[in-house]
């Protein structure tokens, strides 16, 4: 059964000009080949390396009149707050000033002795959770 599956998968190989193709004889060789292709794709030179601090701010609306654009660009944590959907830059900056690190925000948010309403009021003062 496994050999039949490997044969079917090997027949799915594309044979166009300048497209890599290979006929694998068994499942182990096929798995090794797919792993190699995946590794090659992940280490392509044209692709930016991803890090733990990689934050994509495409789609976040930063008004052109926003005075704090440079500050947003320099701080990965502030950039992540601005990139959060439906969070305006003004509120993101206010949160960033009150909670300068993700750890400080999580410390408040993960406190088991506080209710959800209390947590929301700590993060967003003046917001009525009820």
PDB file of N, CA and C in Angstrom, residues 31-126:
ATOM      1  N   UNK A  31       9.903  11.599   0.936  1.00  0.00           N
ATOM      2  CA  UNK A  31       9.864  12.464   2.116  1.00  0.00           C
ATOM      3  C   UNK A  31      11.135  13.298   2.222  1.00  0.00           C
ATOM      4  N   UNK A  32      12.276  12.679   1.941  1.00  0.00           N
ATOM      5  CA  UNK A  32      13.553  13.392   1.981  1.00  0.00           C
ATOM      6  C   UNK A  32      13.592  14.491   0.921  1.00  0.00           C
ATOM      7  N   UNK A  33      13.083  14.177  -0.262  1.00  0.00           N
ATOM      8  CA  UNK A  33      13.065  15.145  -1.356  1.00  0.00           C
ATOM      9  C   UNK A  33      12.149  16.334  -1.026  1.00  0.00           C
ATOM     10  N   UNK A  34      10.963  16.063  -0.492  1.00  0.00           N
ATOM     11  CA  UNK A  34      10.033  17.136  -0.120  1.00  0.00           C
ATOM     12  C   UNK A  34      10.631  17.997   0.990  1.00  0.00           C
ATOM     13  N   UNK A  35      11.279  17.365   1.968  1.00  0.00           N
ATOM     14  CA  UNK A  35      11.923  18.118   3.044  1.00  0.00           C
ATOM     15  C   UNK A  35      13.029  19.010   2.488  1.00  0.00           C
ATOM     16  N   UNK A  36      13.800  18.497   1.544  1.00  0.00           N
ATOM     17  CA  UNK A  36      14.851  19.300   0.914  1.00  0.00           C
ATOM     18  C   UNK A  36      14.295  20.487   0.150  1.00  0.00           C
ATOM     19  N   UNK A  37      13.212  20.258  -0.590  1.00  0.00           N
ATOM     20  CA  UNK A  37      12.583  21.361  -1.323  1.00  0.00           C
ATOM     21  C   UNK A  37      12.034  22.416  -0.363  1.00  0.00           C
ATOM     22  N   UNK A  38      11.432  21.958   0.727  1.00  0.00           N
ATOM     23  CA  UNK A  38      10.882  22.886   1.716  1.00  0.00           C
ATOM     24  C   UNK A  38      11.990  23.714   2.349  1.00  0.00           C
ATOM     25  N   UNK A  39      13.110  23.073   2.686  1.00  0.00           N
ATOM     26  CA  UNK A  39      14.242  23.782   3.269  1.00  0.00           C
ATOM     27  C   UNK A  39      14.800  24.797   2.272  1.00  0.00           C
ATOM     28  N   UNK A  40      14.919  24.396   1.008  1.00  0.00           N
ATOM     29  CA  UNK A  40      15.434  25.302  -0.020  1.00  0.00           C
ATOM     30  C   UNK A  40      14.534  26.519  -0.179  1.00  0.00           C
ATOM     31  N   UNK A  41      13.236  26.291  -0.160  1.00  0.00           N
ATOM     32  CA  UNK A  41      12.296  27.396  -0.289  1.00  0.00           C
ATOM     33  C   UNK A  41      12.387  28.335   0.911  1.00  0.00           C
ATOM     34  N   UNK A  42      12.533  27.763   2.106  1.00  0.00           N
ATOM     35  CA  UNK A  42      12.598  28.581   3.318  1.00  0.00           C
ATOM     36  C   UNK A  42      13.866  29.420   3.376  1.00  0.00           C
ATOM     37  N   UNK A  43      14.936  28.962   2.737  1.00  0.00           N
ATOM     38  CA  UNK A  43      16.201  29.697   2.802  1.00  0.00           C
ATOM     39  C   UNK A  43      16.499  30.479   1.529  1.00  0.00           C
ATOM     40  N   UNK A  44      15.474  30.768   0.734  1.00  0.00           N
ATOM     41  CA  UNK A  44      15.669  31.553  -0.492  1.00  0.00           C
ATOM     42  C   UNK A  44      16.254  32.919  -0.156  1.00  0.00           C
ATOM     43  N   UNK A  45      17.153  33.393  -1.017  1.00  0.00           N
ATOM     44  CA  UNK A  45      17.801  34.679  -0.772  1.00  0.00           C
ATOM     45  C   UNK A  45      16.848  35.849  -0.954  1.00  0.00           C
ATOM     46  N   UNK A  46      15.864  35.706  -1.832  1.00  0.00           N
ATOM     47  CA  UNK A  46      14.972  36.826  -2.093  1.00  0.00           C
ATOM     48  C   UNK A  46      13.946  37.031  -0.991  1.00  0.00           C
ATOM     49  N   UNK A  47      13.852  36.111  -0.072  1.00  0.00           N
ATOM     50  CA  UNK A  47      12.848  36.181   0.989  1.00  0.00           C
ATOM     51  C   UNK A  47      13.469  36.751   2.255  1.00  0.00           C
ATOM     52  N   UNK A  48      12.785  37.684   2.905  1.00  0.00           N
ATOM     53  CA  UNK A  48      13.278  38.251   4.152  1.00  0.00           C
ATOM     54  C   UNK A  48      13.223  37.204   5.258  1.00  0.00           C
ATOM     55  N   UNK A  49      14.256  37.185   6.078  1.00  0.00           N
ATOM     56  CA  UNK A  49      14.292  36.262   7.204  1.00  0.00           C
ATOM     57  C   UNK A  49      13.279  36.710   8.250  1.00  0.00           C
ATOM     58  N   UNK A  50      12.501  35.775   8.772  1.00  0.00           N
ATOM     59  CA  UNK A  50      11.528  36.092   9.801  1.00  0.00           C
ATOM     60  C   UNK A  50      12.168  35.958  11.171  1.00  0.00           C
ATOM     61  N   UNK A  51      11.833  36.874  12.047  1.00  0.00           N
ATOM     62  CA  UNK A  51      12.326  36.820  13.416  1.00  0.00           C
ATOM     63  C   UNK A  51      11.137  36.879  14.357  1.00  0.00           C
ATOM     64  N   UNK A  52      11.416  36.707  15.624  1.00  0.00           N
ATOM     65  CA  UNK A  52      10.353  36.800  16.611  1.00  0.00           C
ATOM     66  C   UNK A  52       9.741  38.188  16.681  1.00  0.00           C
ATOM     67  N   UNK A  53      10.501  39.198  16.242  1.00  0.00           N
ATOM     68  CA  UNK A  53      10.003  40.568  16.290  1.00  0.00           C
ATOM     69  C   UNK A  53       9.471  41.039  14.950  1.00  0.00           C
ATOM     70  N   UNK A  54       9.379  40.152  13.967  1.00  0.00           N
ATOM     71  CA  UNK A  54       8.847  40.558  12.668  1.00  0.00           C
ATOM     72  C   UNK A  54       7.374  40.899  12.816  1.00  0.00           C
ATOM     73  N   UNK A  55       7.050  42.102  12.454  1.00  0.00           N
ATOM     74  CA  UNK A  55       5.669  42.555  12.538  1.00  0.00           C
ATOM     75  C   UNK A  55       5.313  43.182  11.207  1.00  0.00           C
ATOM     76  N   UNK A  56       4.223  42.737  10.634  1.00  0.00           N
ATOM     77  CA  UNK A  56       3.782  43.266   9.353  1.00  0.00           C
ATOM     78  C   UNK A  56       2.759  44.355   9.608  1.00  0.00           C
ATOM     79  N   UNK A  57       3.119  45.594   9.290  1.00  0.00           N
ATOM     80  CA  UNK A  57       2.189  46.694   9.516  1.00  0.00           C
ATOM     81  C   UNK A  57       1.450  47.074   8.247  1.00  0.00           C
ATOM     82  N   UNK A  58       1.537  46.265   7.206  1.00  0.00           N
ATOM     83  CA  UNK A  58       0.762  46.564   6.008  1.00  0.00           C
ATOM     84  C   UNK A  58      -0.710  46.525   6.370  1.00  0.00           C
ATOM     85  N   UNK A  59      -1.420  47.536   5.946  1.00  0.00           N
ATOM     86  CA  UNK A  59      -2.841  47.588   6.236  1.00  0.00           C
ATOM     87  C   UNK A  59      -3.169  48.390   7.473  1.00  0.00           C
ATOM     88  N   UNK A  60      -2.180  48.669   8.315  1.00  0.00           N
ATOM     89  CA  UNK A  60      -2.478  49.510   9.471  1.00  0.00           C
ATOM     90  C   UNK A  60      -2.517  50.957   9.001  1.00  0.00           C
ATOM     91  N   UNK A  61      -3.502  51.669   9.455  1.00  0.00           N
ATOM     92  CA  UNK A  61      -3.705  53.032   8.988  1.00  0.00           C
ATOM     93  C   UNK A  61      -2.966  54.010   9.890  1.00  0.00           C
ATOM     94  N   UNK A  62      -1.852  54.514   9.403  1.00  0.00           N
ATOM     95  CA  UNK A  62      -1.113  55.546  10.113  1.00  0.00           C
ATOM     96  C   UNK A  62      -1.326  56.829   9.323  1.00  0.00           C
ATOM     97  N   UNK A  63      -2.078  57.776   9.872  1.00  0.00           N
ATOM     98  CA  UNK A  63      -2.343  59.004   9.123  1.00  0.00           C
ATOM     99  C   UNK A  63      -1.055  59.740   8.780  1.00  0.00           C
ATOM    100  N   UNK A  64      -1.051  60.407   7.635  1.00  0.00           N
ATOM    101  CA  UNK A  64       0.132  61.159   7.222  1.00  0.00           C
ATOM    102  C   UNK A  64       0.434  62.291   8.188  1.00  0.00           C
ATOM    103  N   UNK A  65      -0.586  62.768   8.862  1.00  0.00           N
ATOM    104  CA  UNK A  65      -0.395  63.863   9.814  1.00  0.00           C
ATOM    105  C   UNK A  65       0.091  63.369  11.180  1.00  0.00           C
ATOM    106  N   UNK A  66       0.246  62.068  11.333  1.00  0.00           N
ATOM    107  CA  UNK A  66       0.679  61.492  12.610  1.00  0.00           C
ATOM    108  C   UNK A  66       2.106  61.935  12.915  1.00  0.00           C
ATOM    109  N   UNK A  67       2.283  62.626  14.030  1.00  0.00           N
ATOM    110  CA  UNK A  67       3.586  63.167  14.401  1.00  0.00           C
ATOM    111  C   UNK A  67       4.530  62.056  14.846  1.00  0.00           C
ATOM    112  N   UNK A  68       3.990  60.965  15.335  1.00  0.00           N
ATOM    113  CA  UNK A  68       4.788  59.918  15.965  1.00  0.00           C
ATOM    114  C   UNK A  68       5.192  58.791  15.023  1.00  0.00           C
ATOM    115  N   UNK A  69       5.245  59.039  13.711  1.00  0.00           N
ATOM    116  CA  UNK A  69       5.595  57.976  12.759  1.00  0.00           C
ATOM    117  C   UNK A  69       6.972  57.389  13.048  1.00  0.00           C
ATOM    118  N   UNK A  70       7.946  58.246  13.329  1.00  0.00           N
ATOM    119  CA  UNK A  70       9.303  57.759  13.601  1.00  0.00           C
ATOM    120  C   UNK A  70       9.335  56.910  14.867  1.00  0.00           C
ATOM    121  N   UNK A  71       8.579  57.328  15.867  1.00  0.00           N
ATOM    122  CA  UNK A  71       8.522  56.565  17.116  1.00  0.00           C
ATOM    123  C   UNK A  71       7.905  55.188  16.858  1.00  0.00           C
ATOM    124  N   UNK A  72       6.872  55.131  16.013  1.00  0.00           N
ATOM    125  CA  UNK A  72       6.220  53.858  15.690  1.00  0.00           C
ATOM    126  C   UNK A  72       7.185  52.944  14.956  1.00  0.00           C
ATOM    127  N   UNK A  73       7.967  53.495  14.039  1.00  0.00           N
ATOM    128  CA  UNK A  73       8.915  52.691  13.264  1.00  0.00           C
ATOM    129  C   UNK A  73      10.040  52.137  14.126  1.00  0.00           C
ATOM    130  N   UNK A  74      10.422  52.859  15.184  1.00  0.00           N
ATOM    131  CA  UNK A  74      11.566  52.462  16.006  1.00  0.00           C
ATOM    132  C   UNK A  74      11.232  51.416  17.067  1.00  0.00           C
ATOM    133  N   UNK A  75       9.972  51.321  17.464  1.00  0.00           N
ATOM    134  CA  UNK A  75       9.602  50.414  18.557  1.00  0.00           C
ATOM    135  C   UNK A  75       8.808  49.220  18.031  1.00  0.00           C
ATOM    136  N   UNK A  76       9.376  48.017  18.092  1.00  0.00           N
ATOM    137  CA  UNK A  76       8.642  46.829  17.627  1.00  0.00           C
ATOM    138  C   UNK A  76       7.333  46.608  18.393  1.00  0.00           C
ATOM    139  N   UNK A  77       7.325  46.896  19.696  1.00  0.00           N
ATOM    140  CA  UNK A  77       6.118  46.702  20.497  1.00  0.00           C
ATOM    141  C   UNK A  77       5.036  47.700  20.080  1.00  0.00           C
ATOM    142  N   UNK A  78       5.414  48.957  19.871  1.00  0.00           N
ATOM    143  CA  UNK A  78       4.450  49.963  19.420  1.00  0.00           C
ATOM    144  C   UNK A  78       3.970  49.641  18.006  1.00  0.00           C
ATOM    145  N   UNK A  79       4.876  49.152  17.180  1.00  0.00           N
ATOM    146  CA  UNK A  79       4.499  48.765  15.816  1.00  0.00           C
ATOM    147  C   UNK A  79       3.470  47.630  15.846  1.00  0.00           C
ATOM    148  N   UNK A  80       3.642  46.692  16.775  1.00  0.00           N
ATOM    149  CA  UNK A  80       2.682  45.592  16.905  1.00  0.00           C
ATOM    150  C   UNK A  80       1.328  46.106  17.382  1.00  0.00           C
ATOM    151  N   UNK A  81       1.337  47.062  18.297  1.00  0.00           N
ATOM    152  CA  UNK A  81       0.075  47.634  18.772  1.00  0.00           C
ATOM    153  C   UNK A  81      -0.649  48.377  17.658  1.00  0.00           C
ATOM    154  N   UNK A  82       0.097  49.131  16.854  1.00  0.00           N
ATOM    155  CA  UNK A  82      -0.503  49.877  15.742  1.00  0.00           C
ATOM    156  C   UNK A  82      -1.032  48.918  14.685  1.00  0.00           C
ATOM    157  N   UNK A  83      -0.350  47.784  14.497  1.00  0.00           N
ATOM    158  CA  UNK A  83      -0.759  46.809  13.482  1.00  0.00           C
ATOM    159  C   UNK A  83      -1.983  46.003  13.902  1.00  0.00           C
ATOM    160  N   UNK A  84      -2.367  46.085  15.172  1.00  0.00           N
ATOM    161  CA  UNK A  84      -3.546  45.363  15.644  1.00  0.00           C
ATOM    162  C   UNK A  84      -4.788  45.914  14.954  1.00  0.00           C
ATOM    163  N   UNK A  85      -5.606  45.032  14.375  1.00  0.00           N
ATOM    164  CA  UNK A  85      -6.804  45.514  13.674  1.00  0.00           C
ATOM    165  C   UNK A  85      -7.720  46.337  14.582  1.00  0.00           C
ATOM    166  N   UNK A  86      -8.266  47.390  14.031  1.00  0.00           N
ATOM    167  CA  UNK A  86      -9.244  48.277  14.682  1.00  0.00           C
ATOM    168  C   UNK A  86      -8.669  49.067  15.848  1.00  0.00           C
ATOM    169  N   UNK A  87      -7.333  49.174  15.951  1.00  0.00           N
ATOM    170  CA  UNK A  87      -6.719  49.999  16.989  1.00  0.00           C
ATOM    171  C   UNK A  87      -6.103  51.214  16.305  1.00  0.00           C
ATOM    172  N   UNK A  88      -6.604  52.384  16.647  1.00  0.00           N
ATOM    173  CA  UNK A  88      -6.088  53.613  16.060  1.00  0.00           C
ATOM    174  C   UNK A  88      -4.719  53.924  16.645  1.00  0.00           C
ATOM    175  N   UNK A  89      -3.835  54.564  15.864  1.00  0.00           N
ATOM    176  CA  UNK A  89      -2.493  54.885  16.358  1.00  0.00           C
ATOM    177  C   UNK A  89      -2.502  55.681  17.658  1.00  0.00           C
ATOM    178  N   UNK A  90      -3.460  56.585  17.819  1.00  0.00           N
ATOM    179  CA  UNK A  90      -3.533  57.385  19.041  1.00  0.00           C
ATOM    180  C   UNK A  90      -3.734  56.501  20.273  1.00  0.00           C
ATOM    181  N   UNK A  91      -4.631  55.507  20.174  1.00  0.00           N
ATOM    182  CA  UNK A  91      -4.864  54.594  21.292  1.00  0.00           C
ATOM    183  C   UNK A  91      -3.682  53.645  21.488  1.00  0.00           C
ATOM    184  N   UNK A  92      -3.065  53.231  20.383  1.00  0.00           N
ATOM    185  CA  UNK A  92      -1.894  52.356  20.490  1.00  0.00           C
ATOM    186  C   UNK A  92      -0.762  53.069  21.221  1.00  0.00           C
ATOM    187  N   UNK A  93      -0.567  54.344  20.918  1.00  0.00           N
ATOM    188  CA  UNK A  93       0.491  55.112  21.588  1.00  0.00           C
ATOM    189  C   UNK A  93       0.161  55.288  23.068  1.00  0.00           C
ATOM    190  N   UNK A  94      -1.115  55.535  23.389  1.00  0.00           N
ATOM    191  CA  UNK A  94      -1.518  55.664  24.796  1.00  0.00           C
ATOM    192  C   UNK A  94      -1.270  54.359  25.551  1.00  0.00           C
ATOM    193  N   UNK A  95      -1.603  53.224  24.923  1.00  0.00           N
ATOM    194  CA  UNK A  95      -1.344  51.921  25.559  1.00  0.00           C
ATOM    195  C   UNK A  95       0.149  51.701  25.729  1.00  0.00           C
ATOM    196  N   UNK A  96       0.922  52.076  24.707  1.00  0.00           N
ATOM    197  CA  UNK A  96       2.373  51.887  24.741  1.00  0.00           C
ATOM    198  C   UNK A  96       3.004  52.713  25.858  1.00  0.00           C
ATOM    199  N   UNK A  97       2.481  53.922  26.083  1.00  0.00           N
ATOM    200  CA  UNK A  97       3.021  54.767  27.154  1.00  0.00           C
ATOM    201  C   UNK A  97       2.696  54.181  28.528  1.00  0.00           C
ATOM    202  N   UNK A  98       1.512  53.591  28.663  1.00  0.00           N
ATOM    203  CA  UNK A  98       1.125  53.007  29.949  1.00  0.00           C
ATOM    204  C   UNK A  98       1.780  51.641  30.162  1.00  0.00           C
ATOM    205  N   UNK A  99       1.907  50.867  29.078  1.00  0.00           N
ATOM    206  CA  UNK A  99       2.513  49.531  29.132  1.00  0.00           C
ATOM    207  C   UNK A  99       3.646  49.484  28.111  1.00  0.00           C
ATOM    208  N   UNK A 100       4.865  49.886  28.485  1.00  0.00           N
ATOM    209  CA  UNK A 100       5.968  50.007  27.522  1.00  0.00           C
ATOM    210  C   UNK A 100       6.485  48.671  26.978  1.00  0.00           C
ATOM    211  N   UNK A 101       6.103  47.571  27.609  1.00  0.00           N
ATOM    212  CA  UNK A 101       6.510  46.256  27.108  1.00  0.00           C
ATOM    213  C   UNK A 101       5.300  45.330  27.076  1.00  0.00           C
ATOM    214  N   UNK A 102       5.416  44.282  26.286  1.00  0.00           N
ATOM    215  CA  UNK A 102       4.338  43.296  26.234  1.00  0.00           C
ATOM    216  C   UNK A 102       4.199  42.613  27.592  1.00  0.00           C
ATOM    217  N   UNK A 103       5.312  42.422  28.265  1.00  0.00           N
ATOM    218  CA  UNK A 103       5.286  41.767  29.573  1.00  0.00           C
ATOM    219  C   UNK A 103       4.459  42.571  30.574  1.00  0.00           C
ATOM    220  N   UNK A 104       4.583  43.903  30.538  1.00  0.00           N
ATOM    221  CA  UNK A 104       3.816  44.728  31.472  1.00  0.00           C
ATOM    222  C   UNK A 104       2.319  44.642  31.187  1.00  0.00           C
ATOM    223  N   UNK A 105       1.942  44.564  29.918  1.00  0.00           N
ATOM    224  CA  UNK A 105       0.532  44.412  29.561  1.00  0.00           C
ATOM    225  C   UNK A 105       0.017  43.030  29.965  1.00  0.00           C
ATOM    226  N   UNK A 106       0.819  41.999  29.723  1.00  0.00           N
ATOM    227  CA  UNK A 106       0.413  40.640  30.093  1.00  0.00           C
ATOM    228  C   UNK A 106       0.291  40.479  31.607  1.00  0.00           C
ATOM    229  N   UNK A 107       1.163  41.165  32.349  1.00  0.00           N
ATOM    230  CA  UNK A 107       1.116  41.089  33.811  1.00  0.00           C
ATOM    231  C   UNK A 107      -0.253  41.539  34.326  1.00  0.00           C
ATOM    232  N   UNK A 108      -0.775  42.626  33.761  1.00  0.00           N
ATOM    233  CA  UNK A 108      -2.096  43.120  34.157  1.00  0.00           C
ATOM    234  C   UNK A 108      -3.187  42.184  33.652  1.00  0.00           C
ATOM    235  N   UNK A 109      -3.048  41.742  32.408  1.00  0.00           N
ATOM    236  CA  UNK A 109      -4.097  40.953  31.768  1.00  0.00           C
ATOM    237  C   UNK A 109      -4.203  39.533  32.325  1.00  0.00           C
ATOM    238  N   UNK A 110      -3.128  38.978  32.842  1.00  0.00           N
ATOM    239  CA  UNK A 110      -3.128  37.590  33.312  1.00  0.00           C
ATOM    240  C   UNK A 110      -3.374  37.470  34.816  1.00  0.00           C
ATOM    241  N   UNK A 111      -3.656  38.563  35.483  1.00  0.00           N
ATOM    242  CA  UNK A 111      -3.899  38.538  36.922  1.00  0.00           C
ATOM    243  C   UNK A 111      -5.226  37.823  37.208  1.00  0.00           C
ATOM    244  N   UNK A 112      -5.193  36.641  37.858  1.00  0.00           N
ATOM    245  CA  UNK A 112      -6.427  35.875  38.079  1.00  0.00           C
ATOM    246  C   UNK A 112      -7.370  36.516  39.101  1.00  0.00           C
ATOM    247  N   UNK A 113      -6.865  37.442  39.907  1.00  0.00           N
ATOM    248  CA  UNK A 113      -7.719  38.061  40.924  1.00  0.00           C
ATOM    249  C   UNK A 113      -8.587  39.184  40.355  1.00  0.00           C
ATOM    250  N   UNK A 114      -8.349  39.582  39.123  1.00  0.00           N
ATOM    251  CA  UNK A 114      -9.118  40.665  38.498  1.00  0.00           C
ATOM    252  C   UNK A 114     -10.187  40.098  37.574  1.00  0.00           C
ATOM    253  N   UNK A 115     -11.328  40.775  37.532  1.00  0.00           N
ATOM    254  CA  UNK A 115     -12.392  40.368  36.612  1.00  0.00           C
ATOM    255  C   UNK A 115     -12.077  40.893  35.211  1.00  0.00           C
ATOM    256  N   UNK A 116     -12.810  40.409  34.223  1.00  0.00           N
ATOM    257  CA  UNK A 116     -12.606  40.854  32.846  1.00  0.00           C
ATOM    258  C   UNK A 116     -12.863  42.356  32.737  1.00  0.00           C
ATOM    259  N   UNK A 117     -13.904  42.835  33.406  1.00  0.00           N
ATOM    260  CA  UNK A 117     -14.211  44.270  33.393  1.00  0.00           C
ATOM    261  C   UNK A 117     -13.089  45.100  33.991  1.00  0.00           C
ATOM    262  N   UNK A 118     -12.499  44.602  35.096  1.00  0.00           N
ATOM    263  CA  UNK A 118     -11.372  45.310  35.711  1.00  0.00           C
ATOM    264  C   UNK A 118     -10.177  45.357  34.769  1.00  0.00           C
ATOM    265  N   UNK A 119      -9.913  44.242  34.097  1.00  0.00           N
ATOM    266  CA  UNK A 119      -8.780  44.192  33.169  1.00  0.00           C
ATOM    267  C   UNK A 119      -8.971  45.179  32.026  1.00  0.00           C
ATOM    268  N   UNK A 120     -10.193  45.247  31.512  1.00  0.00           N
ATOM    269  CA  UNK A 120     -10.463  46.188  30.418  1.00  0.00           C
ATOM    270  C   UNK A 120     -10.298  47.620  30.906  1.00  0.00           C
ATOM    271  N   UNK A 121     -10.773  47.910  32.128  1.00  0.00           N
ATOM    272  CA  UNK A 121     -10.645  49.276  32.634  1.00  0.00           C
ATOM    273  C   UNK A 121      -9.191  49.635  32.938  1.00  0.00           C
ATOM    274  N   UNK A 122      -8.346  48.649  33.295  1.00  0.00           N
ATOM    275  CA  UNK A 122      -6.925  48.927  33.487  1.00  0.00           C
ATOM    276  C   UNK A 122      -6.257  49.263  32.160  1.00  0.00           C
ATOM    277  N   UNK A 123      -6.611  48.500  31.130  1.00  0.00           N
ATOM    278  CA  UNK A 123      -5.986  48.702  29.821  1.00  0.00           C
ATOM    279  C   UNK A 123      -6.551  49.941  29.135  1.00  0.00           C
ATOM    280  N   UNK A 124      -7.872  50.106  29.193  1.00  0.00           N
ATOM    281  CA  UNK A 124      -8.542  51.242  28.555  1.00  0.00           C
ATOM    282  C   UNK A 124      -9.283  52.049  29.618  1.00  0.00           C
ATOM    283  N   UNK A 125      -8.607  52.958  30.321  1.00  0.00           N
ATOM    284  CA  UNK A 125      -9.283  53.750  31.351  1.00  0.00           C
ATOM    285  C   UNK A 125     -10.435  54.552  30.737  1.00  0.00           C
ATOM    286  N   UNK A 126     -11.558  54.581  31.427  1.00  0.00           N
ATOM    287  CA  UNK A 126     -12.714  55.323  30.938  1.00  0.00           C
ATOM    288  C   UNK A 126     -13.641  54.493  30.074  1.00  0.00           C
TER     289      UNK A 126
END
